[in-house]
Coordinates of N, CA, C and O in Angstrom, one line a residue:
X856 N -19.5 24.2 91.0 CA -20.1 23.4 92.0 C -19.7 22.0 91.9 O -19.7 21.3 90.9
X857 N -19.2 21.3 93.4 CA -19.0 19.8 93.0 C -20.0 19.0 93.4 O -20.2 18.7 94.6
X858 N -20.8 18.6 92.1 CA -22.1 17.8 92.5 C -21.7 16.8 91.3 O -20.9 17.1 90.4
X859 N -22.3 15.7 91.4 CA -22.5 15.0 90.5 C -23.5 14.2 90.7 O -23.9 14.4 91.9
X860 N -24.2 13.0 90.0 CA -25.5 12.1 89.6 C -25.6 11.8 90.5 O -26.8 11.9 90.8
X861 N -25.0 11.4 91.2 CA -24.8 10.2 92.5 C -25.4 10.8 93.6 O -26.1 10.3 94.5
X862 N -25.1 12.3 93.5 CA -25.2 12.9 95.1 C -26.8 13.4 95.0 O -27.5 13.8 94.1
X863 N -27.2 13.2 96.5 CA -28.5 13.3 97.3 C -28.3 14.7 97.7 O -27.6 15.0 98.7
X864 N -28.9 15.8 96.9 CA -29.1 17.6 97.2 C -30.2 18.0 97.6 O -31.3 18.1 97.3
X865 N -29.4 18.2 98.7 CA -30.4 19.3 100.2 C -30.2 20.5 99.7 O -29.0 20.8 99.5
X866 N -31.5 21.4 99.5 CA -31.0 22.5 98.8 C -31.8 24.0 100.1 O -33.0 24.0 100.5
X867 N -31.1 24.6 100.2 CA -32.0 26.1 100.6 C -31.5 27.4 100.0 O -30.3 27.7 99.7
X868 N -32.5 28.1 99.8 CA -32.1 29.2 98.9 C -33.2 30.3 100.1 O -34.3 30.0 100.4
X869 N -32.4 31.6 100.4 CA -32.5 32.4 101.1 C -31.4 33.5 101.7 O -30.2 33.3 101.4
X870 N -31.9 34.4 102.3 CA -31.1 35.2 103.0 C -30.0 34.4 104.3 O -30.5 33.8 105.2
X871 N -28.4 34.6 104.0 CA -28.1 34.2 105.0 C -27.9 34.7 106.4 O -26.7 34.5 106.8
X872 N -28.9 35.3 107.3 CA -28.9 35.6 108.3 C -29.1 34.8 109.3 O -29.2 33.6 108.9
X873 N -29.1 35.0 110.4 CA -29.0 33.9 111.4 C -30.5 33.7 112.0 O -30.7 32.8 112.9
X874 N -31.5 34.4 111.6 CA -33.1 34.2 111.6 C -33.2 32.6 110.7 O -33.9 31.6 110.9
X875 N -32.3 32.9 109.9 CA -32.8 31.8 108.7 C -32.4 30.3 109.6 O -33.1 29.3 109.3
X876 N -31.7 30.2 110.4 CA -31.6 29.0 110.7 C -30.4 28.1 109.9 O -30.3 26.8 110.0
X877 N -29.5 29.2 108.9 CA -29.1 27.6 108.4 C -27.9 27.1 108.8 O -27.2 26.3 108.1
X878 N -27.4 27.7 110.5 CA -26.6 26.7 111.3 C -27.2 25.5 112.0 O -26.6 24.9 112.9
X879 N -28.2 25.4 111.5 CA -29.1 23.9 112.2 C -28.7 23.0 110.9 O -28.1 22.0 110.9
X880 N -29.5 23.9 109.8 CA -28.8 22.3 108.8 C -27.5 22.3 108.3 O -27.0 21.5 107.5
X881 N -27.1 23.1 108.8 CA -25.2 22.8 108.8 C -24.9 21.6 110.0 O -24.4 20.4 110.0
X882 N -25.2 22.1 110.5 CA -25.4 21.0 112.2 C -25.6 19.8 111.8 O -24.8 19.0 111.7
X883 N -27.2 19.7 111.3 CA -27.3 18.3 110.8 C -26.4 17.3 109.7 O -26.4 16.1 109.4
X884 N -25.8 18.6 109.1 CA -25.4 18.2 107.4 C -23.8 17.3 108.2 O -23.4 16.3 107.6
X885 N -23.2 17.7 109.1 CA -22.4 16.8 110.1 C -22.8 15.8 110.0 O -22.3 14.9 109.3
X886 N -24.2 15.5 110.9 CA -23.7 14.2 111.0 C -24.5 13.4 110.0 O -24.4 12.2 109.9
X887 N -25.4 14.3 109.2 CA -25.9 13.4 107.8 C -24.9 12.4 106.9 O -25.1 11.2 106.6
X888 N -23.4 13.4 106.5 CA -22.4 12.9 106.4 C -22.0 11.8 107.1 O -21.9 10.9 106.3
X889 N -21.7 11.6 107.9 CA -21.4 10.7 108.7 C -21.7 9.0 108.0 O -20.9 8.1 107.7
X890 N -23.1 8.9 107.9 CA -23.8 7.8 107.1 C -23.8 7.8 105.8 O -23.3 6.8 105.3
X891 N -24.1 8.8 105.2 CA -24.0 9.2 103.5 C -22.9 10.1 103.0 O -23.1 11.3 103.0
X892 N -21.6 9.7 102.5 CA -20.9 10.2 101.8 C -21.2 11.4 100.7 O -20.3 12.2 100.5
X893 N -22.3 11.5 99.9 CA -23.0 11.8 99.0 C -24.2 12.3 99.2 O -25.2 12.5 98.6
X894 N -23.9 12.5 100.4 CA -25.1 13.8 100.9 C -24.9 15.4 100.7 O -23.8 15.7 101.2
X895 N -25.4 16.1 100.3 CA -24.7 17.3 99.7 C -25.9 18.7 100.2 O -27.1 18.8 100.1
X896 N -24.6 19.9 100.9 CA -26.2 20.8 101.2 C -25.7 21.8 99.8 O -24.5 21.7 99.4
X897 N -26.7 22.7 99.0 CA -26.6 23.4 99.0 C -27.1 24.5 99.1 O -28.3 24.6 98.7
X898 N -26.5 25.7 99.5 CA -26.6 27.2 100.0 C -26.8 28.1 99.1 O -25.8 28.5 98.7
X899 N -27.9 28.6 98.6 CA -28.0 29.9 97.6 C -28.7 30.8 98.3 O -29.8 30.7 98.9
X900 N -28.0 31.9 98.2 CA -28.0 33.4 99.1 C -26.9 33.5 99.4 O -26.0 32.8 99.1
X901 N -27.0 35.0 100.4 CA -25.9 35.6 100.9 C -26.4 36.3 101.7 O -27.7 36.2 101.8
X902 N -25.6 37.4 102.6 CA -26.3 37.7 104.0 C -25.6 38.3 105.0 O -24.7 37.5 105.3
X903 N -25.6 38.9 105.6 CA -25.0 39.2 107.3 C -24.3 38.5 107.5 O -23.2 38.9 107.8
X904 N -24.5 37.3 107.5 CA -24.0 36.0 108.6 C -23.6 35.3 107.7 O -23.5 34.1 108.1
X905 N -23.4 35.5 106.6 CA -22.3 34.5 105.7 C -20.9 34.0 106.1 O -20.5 32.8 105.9
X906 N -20.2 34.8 106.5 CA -19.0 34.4 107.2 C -19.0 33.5 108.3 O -18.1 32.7 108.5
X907 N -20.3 33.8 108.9 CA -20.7 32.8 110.1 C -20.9 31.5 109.5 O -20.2 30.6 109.9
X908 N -21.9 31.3 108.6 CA -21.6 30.1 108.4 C -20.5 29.3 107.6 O -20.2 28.2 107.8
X909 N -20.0 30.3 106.7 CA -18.7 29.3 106.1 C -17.7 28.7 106.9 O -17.2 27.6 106.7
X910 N -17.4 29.9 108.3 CA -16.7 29.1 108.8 C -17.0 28.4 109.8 O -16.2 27.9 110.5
X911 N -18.9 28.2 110.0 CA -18.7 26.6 110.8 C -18.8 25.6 110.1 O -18.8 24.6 110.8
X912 N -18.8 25.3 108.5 CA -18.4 24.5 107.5 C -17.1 23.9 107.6 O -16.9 22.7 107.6
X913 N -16.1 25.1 107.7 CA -15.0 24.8 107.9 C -14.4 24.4 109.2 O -13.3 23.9 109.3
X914 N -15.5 24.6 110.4 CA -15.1 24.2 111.4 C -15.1 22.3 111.3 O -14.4 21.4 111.6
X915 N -16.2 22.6 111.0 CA -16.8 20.8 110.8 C -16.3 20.2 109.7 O -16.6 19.0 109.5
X916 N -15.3 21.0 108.9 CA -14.3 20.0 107.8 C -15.6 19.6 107.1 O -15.7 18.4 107.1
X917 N -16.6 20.3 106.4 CA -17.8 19.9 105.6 C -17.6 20.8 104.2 O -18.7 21.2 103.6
X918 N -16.7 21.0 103.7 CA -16.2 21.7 102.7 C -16.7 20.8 101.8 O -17.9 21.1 101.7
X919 N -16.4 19.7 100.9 CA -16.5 18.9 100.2 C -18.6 18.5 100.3 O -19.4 18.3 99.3
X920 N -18.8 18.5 101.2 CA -20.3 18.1 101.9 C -21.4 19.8 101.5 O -22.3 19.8 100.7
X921 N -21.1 20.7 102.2 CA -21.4 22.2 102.0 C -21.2 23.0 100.9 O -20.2 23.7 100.9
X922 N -22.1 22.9 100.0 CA -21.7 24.2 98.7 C -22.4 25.8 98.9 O -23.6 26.0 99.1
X923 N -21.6 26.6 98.8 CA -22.2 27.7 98.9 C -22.1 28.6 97.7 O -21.1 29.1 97.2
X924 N -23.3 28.5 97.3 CA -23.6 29.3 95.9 C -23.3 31.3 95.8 O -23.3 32.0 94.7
X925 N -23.2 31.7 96.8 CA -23.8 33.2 97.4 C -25.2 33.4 96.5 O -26.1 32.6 96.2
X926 N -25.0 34.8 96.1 CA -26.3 35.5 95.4 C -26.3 34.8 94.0 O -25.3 34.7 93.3
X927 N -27.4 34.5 93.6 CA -27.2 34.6 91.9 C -28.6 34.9 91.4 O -29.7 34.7 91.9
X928 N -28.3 35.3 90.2 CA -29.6 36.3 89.5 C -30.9 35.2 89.5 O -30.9 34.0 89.5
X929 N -31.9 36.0 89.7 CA -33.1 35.4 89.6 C -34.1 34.3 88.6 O -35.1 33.6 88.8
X930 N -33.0 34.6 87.6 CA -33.7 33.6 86.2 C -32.4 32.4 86.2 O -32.3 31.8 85.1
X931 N -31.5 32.1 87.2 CA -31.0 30.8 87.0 C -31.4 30.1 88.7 O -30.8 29.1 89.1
X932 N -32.5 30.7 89.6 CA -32.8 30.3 90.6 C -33.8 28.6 90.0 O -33.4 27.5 90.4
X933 N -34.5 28.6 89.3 CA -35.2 27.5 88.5 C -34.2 26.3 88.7 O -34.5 25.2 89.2
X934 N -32.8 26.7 88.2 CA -31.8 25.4 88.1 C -31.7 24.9 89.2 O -32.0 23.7 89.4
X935 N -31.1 25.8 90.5 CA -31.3 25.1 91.9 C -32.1 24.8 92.4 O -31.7 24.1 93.3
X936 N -33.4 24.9 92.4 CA -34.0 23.6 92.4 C -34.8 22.8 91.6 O -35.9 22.4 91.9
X937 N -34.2 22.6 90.3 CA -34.5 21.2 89.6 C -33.0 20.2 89.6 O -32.9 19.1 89.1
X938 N -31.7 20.9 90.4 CA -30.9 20.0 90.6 C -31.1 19.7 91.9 O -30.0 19.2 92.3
X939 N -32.5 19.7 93.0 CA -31.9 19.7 94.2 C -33.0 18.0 94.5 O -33.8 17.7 93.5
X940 N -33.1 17.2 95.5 CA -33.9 16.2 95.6 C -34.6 16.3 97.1 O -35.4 15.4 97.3
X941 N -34.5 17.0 97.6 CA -35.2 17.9 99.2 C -35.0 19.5 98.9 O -34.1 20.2 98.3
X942 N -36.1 19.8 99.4 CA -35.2 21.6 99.6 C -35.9 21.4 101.4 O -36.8 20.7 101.7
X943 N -35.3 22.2 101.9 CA -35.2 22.0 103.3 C -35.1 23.9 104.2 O -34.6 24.9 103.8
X944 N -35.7 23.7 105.2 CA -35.6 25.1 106.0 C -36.1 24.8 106.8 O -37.0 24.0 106.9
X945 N -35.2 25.9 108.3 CA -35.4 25.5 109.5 C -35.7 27.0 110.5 O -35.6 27.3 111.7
X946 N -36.3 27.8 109.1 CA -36.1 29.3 109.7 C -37.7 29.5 110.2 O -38.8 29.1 109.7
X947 N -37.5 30.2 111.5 CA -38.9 30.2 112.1 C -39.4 31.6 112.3 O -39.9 32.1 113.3
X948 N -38.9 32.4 110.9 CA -38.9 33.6 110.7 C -39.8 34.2 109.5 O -39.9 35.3 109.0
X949 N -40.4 32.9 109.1 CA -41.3 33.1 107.8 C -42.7 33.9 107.7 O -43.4 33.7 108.7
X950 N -43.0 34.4 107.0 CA -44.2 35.1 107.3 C -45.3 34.6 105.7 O -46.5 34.4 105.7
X951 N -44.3 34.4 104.6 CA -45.3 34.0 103.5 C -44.6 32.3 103.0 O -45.3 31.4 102.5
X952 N -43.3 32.2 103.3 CA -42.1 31.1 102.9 C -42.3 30.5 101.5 O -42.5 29.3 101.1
X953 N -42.3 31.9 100.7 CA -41.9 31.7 99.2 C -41.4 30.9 99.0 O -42.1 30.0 98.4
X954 N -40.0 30.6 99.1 CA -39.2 29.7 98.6 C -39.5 28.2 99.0 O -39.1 27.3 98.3
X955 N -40.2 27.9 100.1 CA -41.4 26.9 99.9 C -42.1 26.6 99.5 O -42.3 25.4 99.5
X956 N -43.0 27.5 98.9 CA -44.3 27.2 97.6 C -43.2 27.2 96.2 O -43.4 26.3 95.4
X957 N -42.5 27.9 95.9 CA -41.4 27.9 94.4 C -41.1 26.4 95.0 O -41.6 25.7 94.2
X958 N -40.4 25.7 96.0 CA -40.2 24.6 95.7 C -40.8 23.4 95.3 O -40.5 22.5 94.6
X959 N -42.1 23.7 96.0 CA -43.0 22.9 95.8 C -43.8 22.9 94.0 O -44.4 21.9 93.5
X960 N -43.8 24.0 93.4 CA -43.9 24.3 92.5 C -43.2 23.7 91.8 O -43.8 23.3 90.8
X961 N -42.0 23.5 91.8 CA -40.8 23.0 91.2 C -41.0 21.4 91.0 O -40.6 20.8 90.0
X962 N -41.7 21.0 91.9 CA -42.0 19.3 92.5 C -41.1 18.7 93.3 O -40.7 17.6 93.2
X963 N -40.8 20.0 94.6 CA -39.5 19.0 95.5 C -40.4 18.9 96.8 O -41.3 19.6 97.4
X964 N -39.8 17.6 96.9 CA -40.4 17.6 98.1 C -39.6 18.5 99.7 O -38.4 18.6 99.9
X965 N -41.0 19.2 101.0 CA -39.5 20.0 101.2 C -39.7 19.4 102.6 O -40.5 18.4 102.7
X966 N -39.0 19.8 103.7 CA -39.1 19.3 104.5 C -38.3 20.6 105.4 O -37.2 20.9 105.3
X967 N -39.5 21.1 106.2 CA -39.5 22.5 106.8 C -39.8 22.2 108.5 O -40.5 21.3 109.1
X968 N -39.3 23.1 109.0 CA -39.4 22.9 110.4 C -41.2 23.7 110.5 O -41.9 24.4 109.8
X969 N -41.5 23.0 112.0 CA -42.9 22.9 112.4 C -43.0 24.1 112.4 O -42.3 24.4 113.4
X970 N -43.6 25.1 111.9 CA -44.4 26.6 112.0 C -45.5 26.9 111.1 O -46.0 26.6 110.0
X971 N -45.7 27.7 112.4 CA -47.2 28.0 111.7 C -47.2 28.8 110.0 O -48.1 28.9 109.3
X972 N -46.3 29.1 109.8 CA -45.8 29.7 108.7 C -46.0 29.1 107.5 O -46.1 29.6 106.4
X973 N -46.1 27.7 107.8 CA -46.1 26.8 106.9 C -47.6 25.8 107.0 O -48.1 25.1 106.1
X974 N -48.0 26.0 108.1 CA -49.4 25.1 108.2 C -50.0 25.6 107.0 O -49.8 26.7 106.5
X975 N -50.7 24.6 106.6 CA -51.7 24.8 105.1 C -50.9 24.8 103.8 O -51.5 25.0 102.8
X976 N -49.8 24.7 103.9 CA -48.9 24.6 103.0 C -48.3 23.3 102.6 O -48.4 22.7 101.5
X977 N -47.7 22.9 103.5 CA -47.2 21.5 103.9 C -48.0 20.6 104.7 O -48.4 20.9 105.9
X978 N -48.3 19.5 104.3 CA -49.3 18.4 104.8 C -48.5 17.4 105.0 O -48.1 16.8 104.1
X979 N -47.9 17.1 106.4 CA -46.9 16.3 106.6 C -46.9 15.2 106.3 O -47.5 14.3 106.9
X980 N -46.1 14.8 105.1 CA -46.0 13.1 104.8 C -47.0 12.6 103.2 O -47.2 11.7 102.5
X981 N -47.3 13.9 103.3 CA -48.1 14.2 101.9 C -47.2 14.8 100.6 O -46.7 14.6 99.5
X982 N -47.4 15.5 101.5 CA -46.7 16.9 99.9 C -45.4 17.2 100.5 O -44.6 17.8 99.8
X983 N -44.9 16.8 101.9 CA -43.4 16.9 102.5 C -43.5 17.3 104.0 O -44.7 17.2 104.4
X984 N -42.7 17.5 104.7 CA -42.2 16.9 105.7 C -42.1 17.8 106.8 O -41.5 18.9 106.5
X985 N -42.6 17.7 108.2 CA -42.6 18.9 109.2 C -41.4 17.8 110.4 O -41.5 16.6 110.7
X986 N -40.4 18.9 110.7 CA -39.9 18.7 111.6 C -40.0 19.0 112.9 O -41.0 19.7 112.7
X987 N -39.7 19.1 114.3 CA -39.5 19.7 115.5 C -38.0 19.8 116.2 O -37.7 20.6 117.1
X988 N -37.3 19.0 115.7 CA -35.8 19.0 116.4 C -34.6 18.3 115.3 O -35.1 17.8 114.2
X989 N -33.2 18.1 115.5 CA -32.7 17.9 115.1 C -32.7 16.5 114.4 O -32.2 16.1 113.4
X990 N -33.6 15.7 115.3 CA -33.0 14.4 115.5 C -34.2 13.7 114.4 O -34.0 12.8 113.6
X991 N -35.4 14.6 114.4 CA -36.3 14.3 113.3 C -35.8 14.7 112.1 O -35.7 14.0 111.1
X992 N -35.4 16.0 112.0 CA -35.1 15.9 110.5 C -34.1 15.5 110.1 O -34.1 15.5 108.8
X993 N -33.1 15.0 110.6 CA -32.2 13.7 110.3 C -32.6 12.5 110.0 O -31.8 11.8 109.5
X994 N -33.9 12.1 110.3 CA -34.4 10.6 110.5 C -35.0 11.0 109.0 O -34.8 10.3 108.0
X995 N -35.6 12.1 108.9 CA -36.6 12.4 107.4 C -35.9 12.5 106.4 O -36.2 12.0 105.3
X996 N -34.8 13.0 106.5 CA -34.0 13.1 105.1 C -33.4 11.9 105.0 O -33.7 11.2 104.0
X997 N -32.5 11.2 106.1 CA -32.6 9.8 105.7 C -33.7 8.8 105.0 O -33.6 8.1 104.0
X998 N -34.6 9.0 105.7 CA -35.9 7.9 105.2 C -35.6 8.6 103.3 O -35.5 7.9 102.4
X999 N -35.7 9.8 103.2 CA -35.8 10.0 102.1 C -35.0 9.7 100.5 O -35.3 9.5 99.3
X1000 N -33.5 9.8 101.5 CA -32.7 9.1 100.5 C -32.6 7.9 100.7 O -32.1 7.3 99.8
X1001 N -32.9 7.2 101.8 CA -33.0 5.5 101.1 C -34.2 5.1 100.8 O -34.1 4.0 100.4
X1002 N -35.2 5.5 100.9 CA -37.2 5.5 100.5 C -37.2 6.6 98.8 O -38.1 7.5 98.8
X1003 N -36.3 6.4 97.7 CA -36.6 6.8 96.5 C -37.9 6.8 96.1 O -38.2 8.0 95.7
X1004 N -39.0 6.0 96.2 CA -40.1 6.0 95.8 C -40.8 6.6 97.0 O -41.9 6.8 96.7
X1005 N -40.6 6.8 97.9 CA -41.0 7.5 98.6 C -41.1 9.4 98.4 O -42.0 10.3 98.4
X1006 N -39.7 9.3 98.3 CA -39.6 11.2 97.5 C -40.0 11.1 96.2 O -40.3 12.2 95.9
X1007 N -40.1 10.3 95.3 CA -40.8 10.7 94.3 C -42.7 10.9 94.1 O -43.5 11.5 93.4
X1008 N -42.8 9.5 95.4 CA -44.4 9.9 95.3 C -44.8 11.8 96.3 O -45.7 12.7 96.0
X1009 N -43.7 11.8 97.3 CA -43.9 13.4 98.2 C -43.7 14.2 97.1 O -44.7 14.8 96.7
X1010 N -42.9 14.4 96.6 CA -42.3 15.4 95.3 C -43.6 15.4 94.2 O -43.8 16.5 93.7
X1011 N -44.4 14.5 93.7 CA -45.3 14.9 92.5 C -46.3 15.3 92.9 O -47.1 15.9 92.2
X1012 N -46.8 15.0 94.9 CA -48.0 15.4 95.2 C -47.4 16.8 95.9 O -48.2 17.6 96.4
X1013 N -46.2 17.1 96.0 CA -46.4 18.9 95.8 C -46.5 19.8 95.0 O -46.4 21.0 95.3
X1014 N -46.8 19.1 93.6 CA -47.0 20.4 92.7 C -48.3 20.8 92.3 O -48.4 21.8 91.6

């Protein structure tokens, strides 16, 4: 994986199907880059639609920006996210969104698109972050990596 200290990790871990949404935060992870060099997504899962997304990574020359982990065993899922500093999802397909409560568990702060899936879970601006469109959750992960004390006060009041 090329990560190092420096870099700000957007992390989602999930099935990669195209329910999941994660050509939206590929989408955004464009033009996140754009401002932050050291913006980093990464991808743990695999899926149907894996091919789909690698190659709109590669469409967007976001190779370097984009890590894709595929599947990996369930007792090193812990490490991805205590190396991640957001975990993030845009899938409006959730019915319990485990991997939202495991994050929060974790103490990340997450920042999930607006569904009901998530009401009672996420307390916006509290314990992390509800989106509605592109252009907000661009604005939120920014605020977040340049507002440090900001994600570390969202991140301890999610656990």
């Amino acid at each position: 994986m090329k990560l190092s200290s420096n870099d700000f990790v957007i992390l989602f871990i999930g099935r990669l199907g195209k329910e999941k949404s994660v050509d939206f935060l590929i989408d955004c992870q464009k033009e996140l880059v754009k401002k932050k060099k050291n913006c980093k997504l990464v991808i743990v899962g695999d899926g149907p639609d894996a091919d789909v997304f690698y190659n709109l990574v590669k469409k967007y020359k976001l190779e370097d920006n984009v890590i894709f982990t595929g599947k990996v065993p369930w007792d090193e899922v812990p490490v991805y996210y205590q190396i991640a500093d957001v975990f993030s999802t845009a899938s409006l397909t959730e019915t319990q969104g485990l991997t939202v409560i495991e994050a929060m568990a974790s103490g990340k702060c997450v920042v999930a698109i607006n569904d009901e899936s998530f009401n009672g879970t996420i307390i916006d601006g509290l314990n992390g972050f509800l989106f509605n469109n592109k252009k907000e959750y661009q604005r939120i992960i920014e605020k977040l990596f340049f507002e440090r004390n900001l994600l570390e006060k969202v991140s301890k009041q999610a656990t």
